[in-house]
XYZ file of C-alpha atoms in Angstrom:
606
model
C 93.767 51.969 92.216
C 90.995 52.959 89.853
C 89.309 55.045 92.563
C 92.293 57.421 92.595
C 91.076 58.771 89.239
C 88.075 60.376 90.949
C 85.529 57.799 92.107
C 81.961 59.053 92.118
C 79.226 57.147 93.927
C 76.528 58.303 91.497
C 78.355 57.765 88.202
C 81.903 56.377 88.160
C 82.187 56.103 84.371
C 84.774 58.850 83.901
C 86.838 57.546 86.796
C 86.987 53.965 85.606
C 87.515 54.820 81.947
C 90.298 57.228 82.852
C 92.008 54.487 84.853
C 91.817 52.129 81.876
C 92.970 54.841 79.461
C 95.960 55.697 81.677
C 98.132 53.017 80.103
C 98.791 51.369 83.469
C 99.820 47.739 83.167
C 97.457 46.850 86.016
C 94.205 48.551 87.042
C 92.528 47.473 90.265
C 88.833 48.324 90.619
C 88.868 48.617 94.373
C 86.016 48.255 96.807
C 84.263 51.449 97.844
C 81.268 52.210 100.043
C 78.918 51.435 97.163
C 78.810 49.847 93.732
C 80.738 51.196 90.774
C 77.827 52.678 88.779
C 78.881 53.101 85.159
C 77.846 53.679 81.578
C 79.517 51.580 78.788
C 83.185 50.856 79.558
C 85.894 49.988 77.002
C 88.887 47.766 77.772
C 92.381 48.594 76.481
C 95.293 46.495 75.203
C 98.197 45.229 77.281
C 96.401 45.595 80.575
C 95.362 43.533 83.602
C 92.039 44.634 85.091
C 91.242 43.278 88.560
C 87.905 43.552 90.387
C 88.565 43.357 94.097
C 86.688 41.094 96.471
C 83.131 42.334 96.961
C 83.285 44.781 94.055
C 80.134 45.212 91.982
C 80.315 47.073 88.679
C 76.704 47.939 87.914
C 75.048 49.447 84.840
C 73.714 52.955 85.410
C 69.916 52.883 85.441
C 68.417 54.905 82.612
C 71.604 54.607 80.519
C 72.515 52.038 77.823
C 69.976 53.533 75.411
C 71.726 52.330 72.269
C 70.694 48.781 71.287
C 74.387 47.782 71.196
C 75.510 49.327 74.478
C 77.401 46.787 76.597
C 78.728 47.047 80.130
C 82.324 46.101 79.173
C 83.572 45.916 75.565
C 86.876 44.499 74.307
C 87.025 45.647 70.691
C 90.207 45.367 68.644
C 92.412 44.843 71.694
C 95.178 42.369 72.503
C 96.748 40.970 75.643
C 93.967 41.737 78.119
C 93.318 40.033 81.443
C 89.968 40.713 83.148
C 89.688 38.887 86.465
C 88.076 38.984 89.855
C 89.231 38.316 93.379
C 86.844 36.641 95.809
C 83.278 37.634 94.927
C 83.252 40.150 92.073
C 80.220 40.912 89.922
C 79.364 42.697 86.680
C 75.632 43.421 86.695
C 73.219 45.109 84.306
C 69.549 46.144 84.650
C 67.675 43.884 82.229
C 64.290 44.760 83.717
C 64.765 48.388 82.638
C 65.544 47.467 79.036
C 62.164 45.717 78.691
C 60.402 49.092 79.032
C 59.514 49.887 75.407
C 58.518 53.419 76.322
C 62.112 54.121 77.364
C 64.231 51.623 75.406
C 64.350 50.351 71.844
C 64.103 46.578 71.619
C 67.518 44.940 71.649
C 69.054 41.578 72.416
C 72.628 42.899 72.221
C 73.143 44.718 75.514
C 75.766 42.230 76.723
C 77.657 42.302 79.997
C 80.972 41.587 78.220
C 81.475 41.832 74.466
C 84.687 40.543 72.853
C 85.113 41.288 69.127
C 88.162 41.527 66.892
C 90.421 40.844 69.861
C 93.178 38.383 70.676
C 94.817 36.966 73.793
C 91.919 37.904 76.035
C 91.638 36.126 79.382
C 88.591 36.333 81.637
C 88.389 34.575 84.994
C 86.812 34.412 88.443
C 83.886 36.737 87.745
C 80.104 36.674 87.865
C 78.003 38.242 85.104
C 74.285 38.799 85.577
C 71.081 40.469 84.374
C 72.220 41.692 80.966
C 69.891 42.792 78.211
C 71.569 40.281 75.921
C 74.312 37.749 76.661
C 76.460 37.307 79.701
C 79.477 37.074 77.386
C 79.571 37.554 73.600
C 82.562 36.329 71.570
C 82.333 37.718 68.057
C 83.998 38.130 64.707
C 87.791 38.263 64.623
C 88.300 36.800 68.096
C 91.269 34.521 68.731
C 93.092 33.025 71.697
C 90.306 33.737 74.176
C 90.414 31.949 77.538
C 87.380 32.097 79.873
C 87.563 30.295 83.232
C 85.632 30.102 86.494
C 82.840 32.457 85.515
C 79.166 32.411 86.397
C 76.676 33.782 83.858
C 73.166 33.888 85.268
C 69.783 35.493 84.550
C 70.611 36.876 81.127
C 68.051 37.967 78.567
C 69.252 36.086 75.464
C 72.168 33.753 76.163
C 74.531 32.758 78.907
C 77.335 32.998 76.361
C 77.277 33.349 72.565
C 80.189 32.274 70.393
C 79.868 33.723 66.905
C 83.425 33.344 65.686
C 86.559 32.215 67.508
C 89.898 30.567 66.957
C 91.619 28.884 69.906
C 88.836 29.386 72.428
C 88.719 27.746 75.847
C 85.751 27.968 78.219
C 86.368 26.019 81.408
C 85.122 25.440 84.966
C 82.126 27.752 84.510
C 78.339 27.858 84.874
C 75.743 29.283 82.474
C 72.323 29.200 84.088
C 68.778 30.582 84.140
C 68.771 32.302 80.751
C 65.299 33.586 79.878
C 63.867 36.513 77.980
C 64.250 36.354 74.211
C 65.278 33.410 71.982
C 67.439 31.442 71.693
C 67.645 31.476 75.564
C 70.400 28.832 75.760
C 73.282 28.298 78.138
C 75.788 28.495 75.282
C 75.102 29.075 71.600
C 77.739 28.528 68.921
C 76.072 30.412 66.071
C 78.149 32.027 63.302
C 76.556 34.724 61.181
C 78.567 34.284 57.975
C 80.452 31.542 56.106
C 83.759 33.442 56.343
C 83.737 33.259 60.149
C 85.311 30.373 62.024
C 84.925 27.985 64.939
C 88.361 26.449 65.168
C 89.940 24.658 68.116
C 87.117 25.505 70.507
C 87.012 23.682 73.853
C 84.243 23.761 76.459
C 85.331 21.820 79.541
C 84.016 21.207 83.072
C 81.024 23.512 82.617
C 77.376 23.422 83.692
C 74.375 24.592 81.657
C 71.332 24.413 83.891
C 67.834 25.854 84.083
C 67.872 27.716 80.760
C 64.617 28.474 78.930
C 65.722 26.573 75.822
C 68.704 24.281 75.140
C 71.627 23.827 77.454
C 74.125 23.733 74.570
C 73.533 24.397 70.878
C 75.709 24.424 67.769
C 73.757 26.251 65.043
C 76.037 26.086 61.999
C 73.583 26.764 59.166
C 75.406 29.943 58.090
C 78.587 27.935 57.515
C 79.087 26.159 54.194
C 81.672 24.275 52.126
C 83.801 27.431 51.808
C 84.148 27.729 55.597
C 87.236 26.524 57.391
C 86.349 23.092 58.847
C 84.803 23.412 62.286
C 86.633 21.856 65.232
C 85.046 21.883 68.675
C 85.025 19.694 71.775
C 82.550 19.653 74.665
C 84.186 17.689 77.491
C 83.048 16.774 80.991
C 80.062 19.111 80.885
C 76.569 18.847 82.331
C 73.240 20.172 81.059
C 70.320 19.674 83.418
C 66.853 21.126 83.903
C 66.752 23.027 80.617
C 63.347 23.647 79.020
C 64.381 22.165 75.662
C 67.235 19.794 74.742
C 70.365 19.041 76.696
C 72.513 19.536 73.602
C 71.559 20.214 69.987
C 73.870 20.189 66.971
C 72.534 21.629 63.682
C 75.129 21.253 60.935
C 73.455 21.700 57.555
C 70.312 22.273 55.542
C 69.418 22.402 51.860
C 70.898 25.355 50.031
C 72.993 26.451 47.111
C 76.174 25.358 48.889
C 77.026 22.235 50.828
C 77.267 22.280 54.639
C 80.498 22.775 56.530
C 83.024 19.990 57.134
C 84.969 19.312 60.314
C 84.375 17.549 63.605
C 82.452 18.095 66.846
C 83.262 15.843 69.783
C 81.097 15.378 72.903
C 83.069 13.568 75.604
C 82.414 12.464 79.198
C 79.255 14.588 79.505
C 75.901 14.241 81.262
C 72.596 15.419 79.824
C 69.754 14.716 82.229
C 66.450 16.094 83.438
C 65.838 18.274 80.381
C 62.281 18.714 79.101
C 63.270 18.159 75.486
C 65.610 15.411 74.336
C 68.986 14.576 75.733
C 70.647 14.929 72.301
C 69.475 16.191 68.912
C 71.652 16.107 65.803
C 70.326 17.725 62.648
C 71.537 17.901 59.067
C 74.354 15.346 59.131
C 75.495 13.432 56.057
C 78.620 11.875 54.604
C 79.590 15.318 53.292
C 79.187 17.310 56.505
C 81.054 17.756 59.748
C 80.966 14.696 61.969
C 79.591 14.359 65.493
C 81.169 11.887 67.908
C 79.700 11.147 71.351
C 81.972 9.348 73.838
C 81.547 8.104 77.403
C 78.428 10.188 77.835
C 75.220 9.758 79.845
C 72.003 10.615 77.999
C 69.228 10.541 80.592
C 65.856 11.024 78.861
C 63.606 10.295 81.832
C 60.812 12.816 82.084
C 61.713 14.473 78.791
C 60.620 14.260 75.168
C 63.043 11.477 74.270
C 66.630 10.303 74.118
C 68.328 10.885 70.771
C 66.753 12.437 67.671
C 68.546 12.259 64.312
C 66.774 14.895 62.244
C 67.342 15.219 58.488
C 64.050 16.870 57.605
C 65.882 19.976 56.384
C 68.712 18.206 54.538
C 67.988 15.989 51.529
C 70.771 13.564 52.345
C 71.048 10.292 54.223
C 72.167 10.606 57.845
C 75.812 9.781 58.433
C 78.878 10.933 60.350
C 77.331 10.265 63.775
C 78.979 7.758 66.090
C 78.683 6.722 69.728
C 81.397 5.216 71.887
C 80.658 3.688 75.288
C 77.532 5.785 75.896
C 74.470 5.161 78.102
C 70.903 6.186 77.334
C 68.489 5.954 80.272
C 64.807 6.190 79.371
C 61.368 5.585 80.820
C 59.697 5.362 77.393
C 59.991 3.742 73.989
C 61.567 6.688 72.204
C 65.240 5.908 72.796
C 66.635 6.773 69.353
C 64.419 8.235 66.641
C 64.933 9.343 63.045
C 63.071 12.068 61.163
C 63.654 12.774 57.492
C 61.967 13.845 54.310
C 60.385 11.039 52.310
C 63.078 8.776 50.900
C 65.853 10.014 53.176
C 67.261 7.386 55.534
C 70.230 6.222 57.569
C 73.561 5.750 55.806
C 76.108 5.348 58.589
C 75.168 5.901 62.222
C 76.567 3.484 64.773
C 78.809 2.665 67.686
C 78.129 1.462 71.205
C 75.091 2.789 73.040
C 73.525 0.939 75.959
C 69.803 1.621 76.448
C 68.755 1.292 80.101
C 65.062 0.868 80.837
C 63.518 -0.476 84.063
C 66.978 -1.343 85.377
C 67.700 -3.502 82.309
C 70.478 -2.606 79.881
C 70.364 -3.568 76.194
C 72.815 -2.606 73.429
C 71.055 -0.417 70.875
C 70.816 -2.259 67.547
C 72.065 0.294 65.017
C 71.860 -2.229 62.164
C 68.151 -2.818 62.765
C 67.644 0.932 63.182
C 69.237 1.564 59.778
C 67.132 -1.197 58.211
C 63.940 0.411 59.515
C 65.046 3.705 57.995
C 66.488 2.616 54.659
C 67.013 5.307 51.996
C 64.656 5.175 49.022
C 66.109 6.976 46.016
C 63.014 6.462 43.870
C 60.759 8.190 46.370
C 63.326 10.945 46.824
C 63.437 11.513 43.080
C 59.648 11.672 42.900
C 59.180 14.199 45.677
C 62.371 16.209 45.302
C 64.175 18.219 47.928
C 62.874 19.393 51.259
C 61.299 22.825 51.037
C 63.763 25.606 51.906
C 62.545 28.810 50.188
C 61.286 30.349 53.435
C 62.275 33.913 52.574
C 60.226 33.851 49.361
C 56.871 33.054 50.982
C 54.090 35.637 51.168
C 50.356 35.492 52.016
C 48.005 34.723 49.128
C 45.596 37.363 50.444
C 47.289 39.687 52.995
C 43.987 41.162 54.193
C 42.100 37.885 54.624
C 40.689 36.737 57.954
C 41.099 33.008 58.561
C 38.211 31.188 60.236
C 39.074 27.491 59.902
C 41.604 25.763 62.153
C 43.965 23.179 60.707
C 42.982 19.503 60.881
C 44.334 17.527 63.811
C 47.897 16.302 63.180
C 50.052 13.733 64.930
C 53.728 12.851 65.249
C 56.114 15.659 64.274
C 54.918 18.381 61.909
C 55.526 22.040 61.036
C 53.018 24.897 61.045
C 53.970 28.103 59.216
C 52.735 31.591 60.009
C 53.657 34.803 58.201
C 53.993 37.875 60.448
C 53.659 41.100 58.423
C 55.391 43.454 60.837
C 56.254 44.451 64.372
C 53.674 43.528 66.991
C 52.084 40.770 69.035
C 50.221 37.862 67.428
C 48.126 35.374 69.401
C 47.740 31.850 68.051
C 45.605 29.126 69.625
C 46.931 25.573 69.872
C 44.351 22.845 70.465
C 45.461 19.454 71.722
C 43.727 16.112 72.120
C 45.080 13.384 74.359
C 45.305 10.030 72.590
C 45.374 6.794 74.568
C 45.519 8.567 77.906
C 48.847 10.224 77.147
C 49.803 13.328 79.082
C 49.549 16.544 77.080
C 53.110 17.813 76.830
C 53.847 18.603 73.189
C 57.151 20.481 72.681
C 57.190 23.246 70.070
C 60.442 24.526 68.555
C 60.183 27.957 66.915
C 62.366 29.188 64.052
C 62.380 32.250 61.858
C 62.732 32.389 58.079
C 66.541 32.170 58.384
C 66.238 28.950 60.401
C 67.417 30.608 63.597
C 66.342 28.912 66.791
C 64.122 31.483 68.491
C 62.782 29.549 71.427
C 60.559 26.754 72.623
C 57.349 26.186 74.531
C 55.112 23.194 75.263
C 51.418 22.597 74.634
C 50.127 21.266 77.942
C 46.393 21.952 77.834
C 43.474 21.223 75.516
C 43.315 24.884 74.461
C 46.407 27.037 74.824
C 46.859 30.571 73.497
C 50.411 31.656 72.739
C 51.360 35.273 72.054
C 54.212 35.697 69.607
C 56.245 38.917 69.613
C 57.693 39.996 66.270
C 60.145 42.847 65.733
C 59.382 43.019 62.005
C 58.224 41.078 58.971
C 59.108 37.416 59.266
C 57.920 33.875 58.711
C 57.602 31.895 61.923
C 57.977 28.118 61.835
C 56.499 26.011 64.640
C 58.001 22.504 64.704
C 55.562 20.512 66.828
C 56.177 17.116 68.424
C 52.788 15.759 69.506
C 54.368 12.832 71.371
C 51.526 10.527 70.273
C 48.744 13.075 70.848
C 46.996 15.245 68.239
C 47.311 19.010 67.738
C 45.383 21.571 65.682
C 46.190 25.269 65.217
C 43.646 28.093 65.038
C 45.163 31.327 63.792
C 43.185 34.290 62.406
C 46.141 35.596 60.411
C 46.582 34.972 56.655
C 49.776 33.477 55.273
C 49.737 30.155 57.092
C 49.885 26.468 56.341
C 51.080 22.966 57.164
C 54.359 21.821 55.648
C 53.903 18.632 53.618
C 57.295 18.058 51.954
C 57.552 14.986 54.204
C 54.653 12.692 55.178
C 52.206 14.734 57.270
C 50.097 12.655 59.665
C 46.422 13.718 59.847
C 44.171 12.187 62.486
C 40.461 11.253 62.397
C 39.341 13.957 60.020
C 38.011 14.320 56.521
C 39.502 17.472 55.046
C 39.814 19.617 51.951
C 43.108 21.534 51.765
C 44.650 23.896 49.223
C 48.221 24.155 47.947
C 49.969 26.486 45.445
C 50.845 25.249 41.959
C 53.660 27.563 40.806
C 53.699 28.919 37.264
C 56.811 26.898 36.411
C 55.393 23.568 37.674
C 53.921 21.107 35.159
C 52.844 18.307 37.472
C 51.896 17.747 41.098
C 52.295 14.428 42.908
C 50.382 13.659 46.103
C 51.126 10.544 48.161
C 48.279 9.395 50.433
C 49.283 6.645 52.870
C 46.658 5.200 55.263
C 47.809 3.531 58.446
C 47.414 -0.243 58.597
C 43.736 -1.320 58.681
C 42.641 2.337 58.473
C 41.522 2.893 54.855
C 41.442 6.293 53.197
C 40.405 7.742 49.866
C 41.373 10.966 48.126
C 40.902 13.244 45.134
C 43.321 15.709 43.551
C 41.608 18.760 42.028
C 42.800 21.677 39.903
C 41.916 25.317 40.463
C 38.551 24.997 38.744
C 37.583 22.054 40.939
C 38.023 19.486 38.182
C 39.164 16.095 39.473
C 42.605 15.225 38.111
C 43.180 11.940 39.962
C 41.292 9.688 42.363
C 42.297 7.157 44.992
C 39.448 4.890 46.164
C 39.029 3.929 49.808
C 41.928 1.546 50.424
C 44.512 0.508 52.983
C 47.574 0.740 50.714
C 49.431 3.889 49.729
C 48.199 5.675 46.641
C 49.940 8.248 44.451
C 47.814 10.887 42.750
C 49.393 12.655 39.766
C 47.937 15.702 38.068
C 49.191 17.700 35.092
C 48.263 21.107 33.758
C 45.774 21.090 30.931
C 47.417 21.259 27.516
C 47.729 24.855 26.389
C 46.720 26.265 29.781
C 48.250 29.660 30.679
C 51.463 29.487 32.680
C 50.350 31.212 35.880
C 50.236 30.363 39.577
C 47.162 28.364 40.566
C 45.603 26.917 43.700
C 45.033 23.176 43.547
C 43.503 21.098 46.330
C 43.192 17.645 47.802
C 40.094 16.109 49.343
C 40.770 13.253 51.777
C 38.370 10.954 53.600
C 40.104 8.872 56.247
C 39.057 6.421 58.943
C 41.799 7.475 61.374
C 45.503 8.046 60.601
C 46.529 9.054 57.084
C 49.772 10.550 55.765
C 49.897 13.120 52.970
C 52.936 14.419 51.084
C 53.146 16.908 48.195
C 55.731 16.831 45.405
C 56.186 19.001 42.334
C 54.192 21.937 43.740
C 54.733 24.153 46.794
C 54.166 21.659 49.652
C 52.196 23.928 52.000
C 48.593 22.994 52.791
C 46.041 25.626 53.864
C 42.467 25.292 55.103
C 41.039 28.094 52.931
C 41.814 29.477 49.468
C 42.756 32.855 50.908
C 44.604 31.670 54.014
C 47.718 30.107 52.522
C 51.201 31.038 51.392
C 52.693 31.428 47.924
C 56.197 32.071 46.671
C 56.713 35.709 45.774
C 56.984 36.263 42.037
């Protein structure tokens, strides 16, 4: 019994660690008159650790000062069994760690951390109230088996899987994660291309009530040099999450191609989530595939059913298939596609029944692909999607911005540079169109593309305070759901991303964009909606008009070139648009970021 090593009701750290260090094949943490109050504990190899029925191992209040202090750590160990009997709990004090006067900010104070370890089994335990993840499975982990656990009320994640080979997570629940992004039930998110997600199985698990996605695969740090990913999510449920039921992000533009492999989603249910039931991002014929089988996608009350998103990958969507799936919806947005101009659908198909008002209709993938045909000529004209996030800096770091952005519709991205640690308050203004309810989901990312949380715009004026731990570029991916949204931010280094058609609504506007020193020509596409004419002018830095589009209903392309013999230096060009109602604008050749004032925008660092 662990208590025989000198249990102490105030601080049992020495007692428990001595029991683990004793070399005993089995250590039983036995029930005492109170909780086992401990500082960080380290597991040892070749040992079974049993928490007796009713045992609570609790983090010592006022301890865990290091940002990486975890309750239990399995580092570089093999052949470990950590299990509970009856009701056994590992609990931390996440409320304490939020006190910045006493604790440095951290999202890594996990309840259980497994790194560089093999043949680790965890079962029949509850994990709660960590300052990070319930369970963290990191680099060098192999043959890890996690069963019948409950991870609830954690600060960052129910469980994070960074790198694992032969991982099984079964018969478990990951619920009520909220505190700091990503705030998901489970997050598969490698940090480096030389890590691995191989033979990973998640089975018979629930991911409910989390502040972001139920399940996410964020594979953007993997590339073509990575061992092909192989993962299966089987017979799982994600319900009541504040973002999507499940999201799979495979690839984005970069120097290397995305990872290969296969992800399978089988016999699952995604229902009652505020975002979409399923989002797949960055799939092509050269990436890992995603297969969805025998799965219910219930989009009622959420932002939509299925979104195929290739805005960040200049490649046609492929490698996504459905087999005997149902999509239940109360709206028109069953399956949607989003891509940069010219990107389309290559091969997405299968069997998906769309159920609406008690009527079931097979989804027509052929017609869907026809509506979203690739256009190589447009792609060539406008080039790749913008991806140089780390290189962006404010044009004038000390400027104060007074003008809000124009109203935008559909899906668009607002960028905001944050110069350092602190809180930044940004005002989002929304206008209901056609009587639609204001509920516009916003996905936030940092300059590395990491998912750092979601919120929704639900009122006409809504102030949102953003907390930054250091210099970063925040990206707000906004889905207006048919309404219109404008952003008022006083901070310099901001703009609207226009590498894909950006939908402006009922406004005449004059916006500025950077013309890099190495760019010879800028191309601006201006596309009015049907029966809603628009006109435009493209101007150089001096205000000289380089190209004009008269008021018209058809799309116009404005091309401007540098004056012969002009110095090769960065400049600020602009567009002036007069529109009746909806008009789409896209920038090619230059940096596609539109700002309301000359001093408010972003440029690429030289």
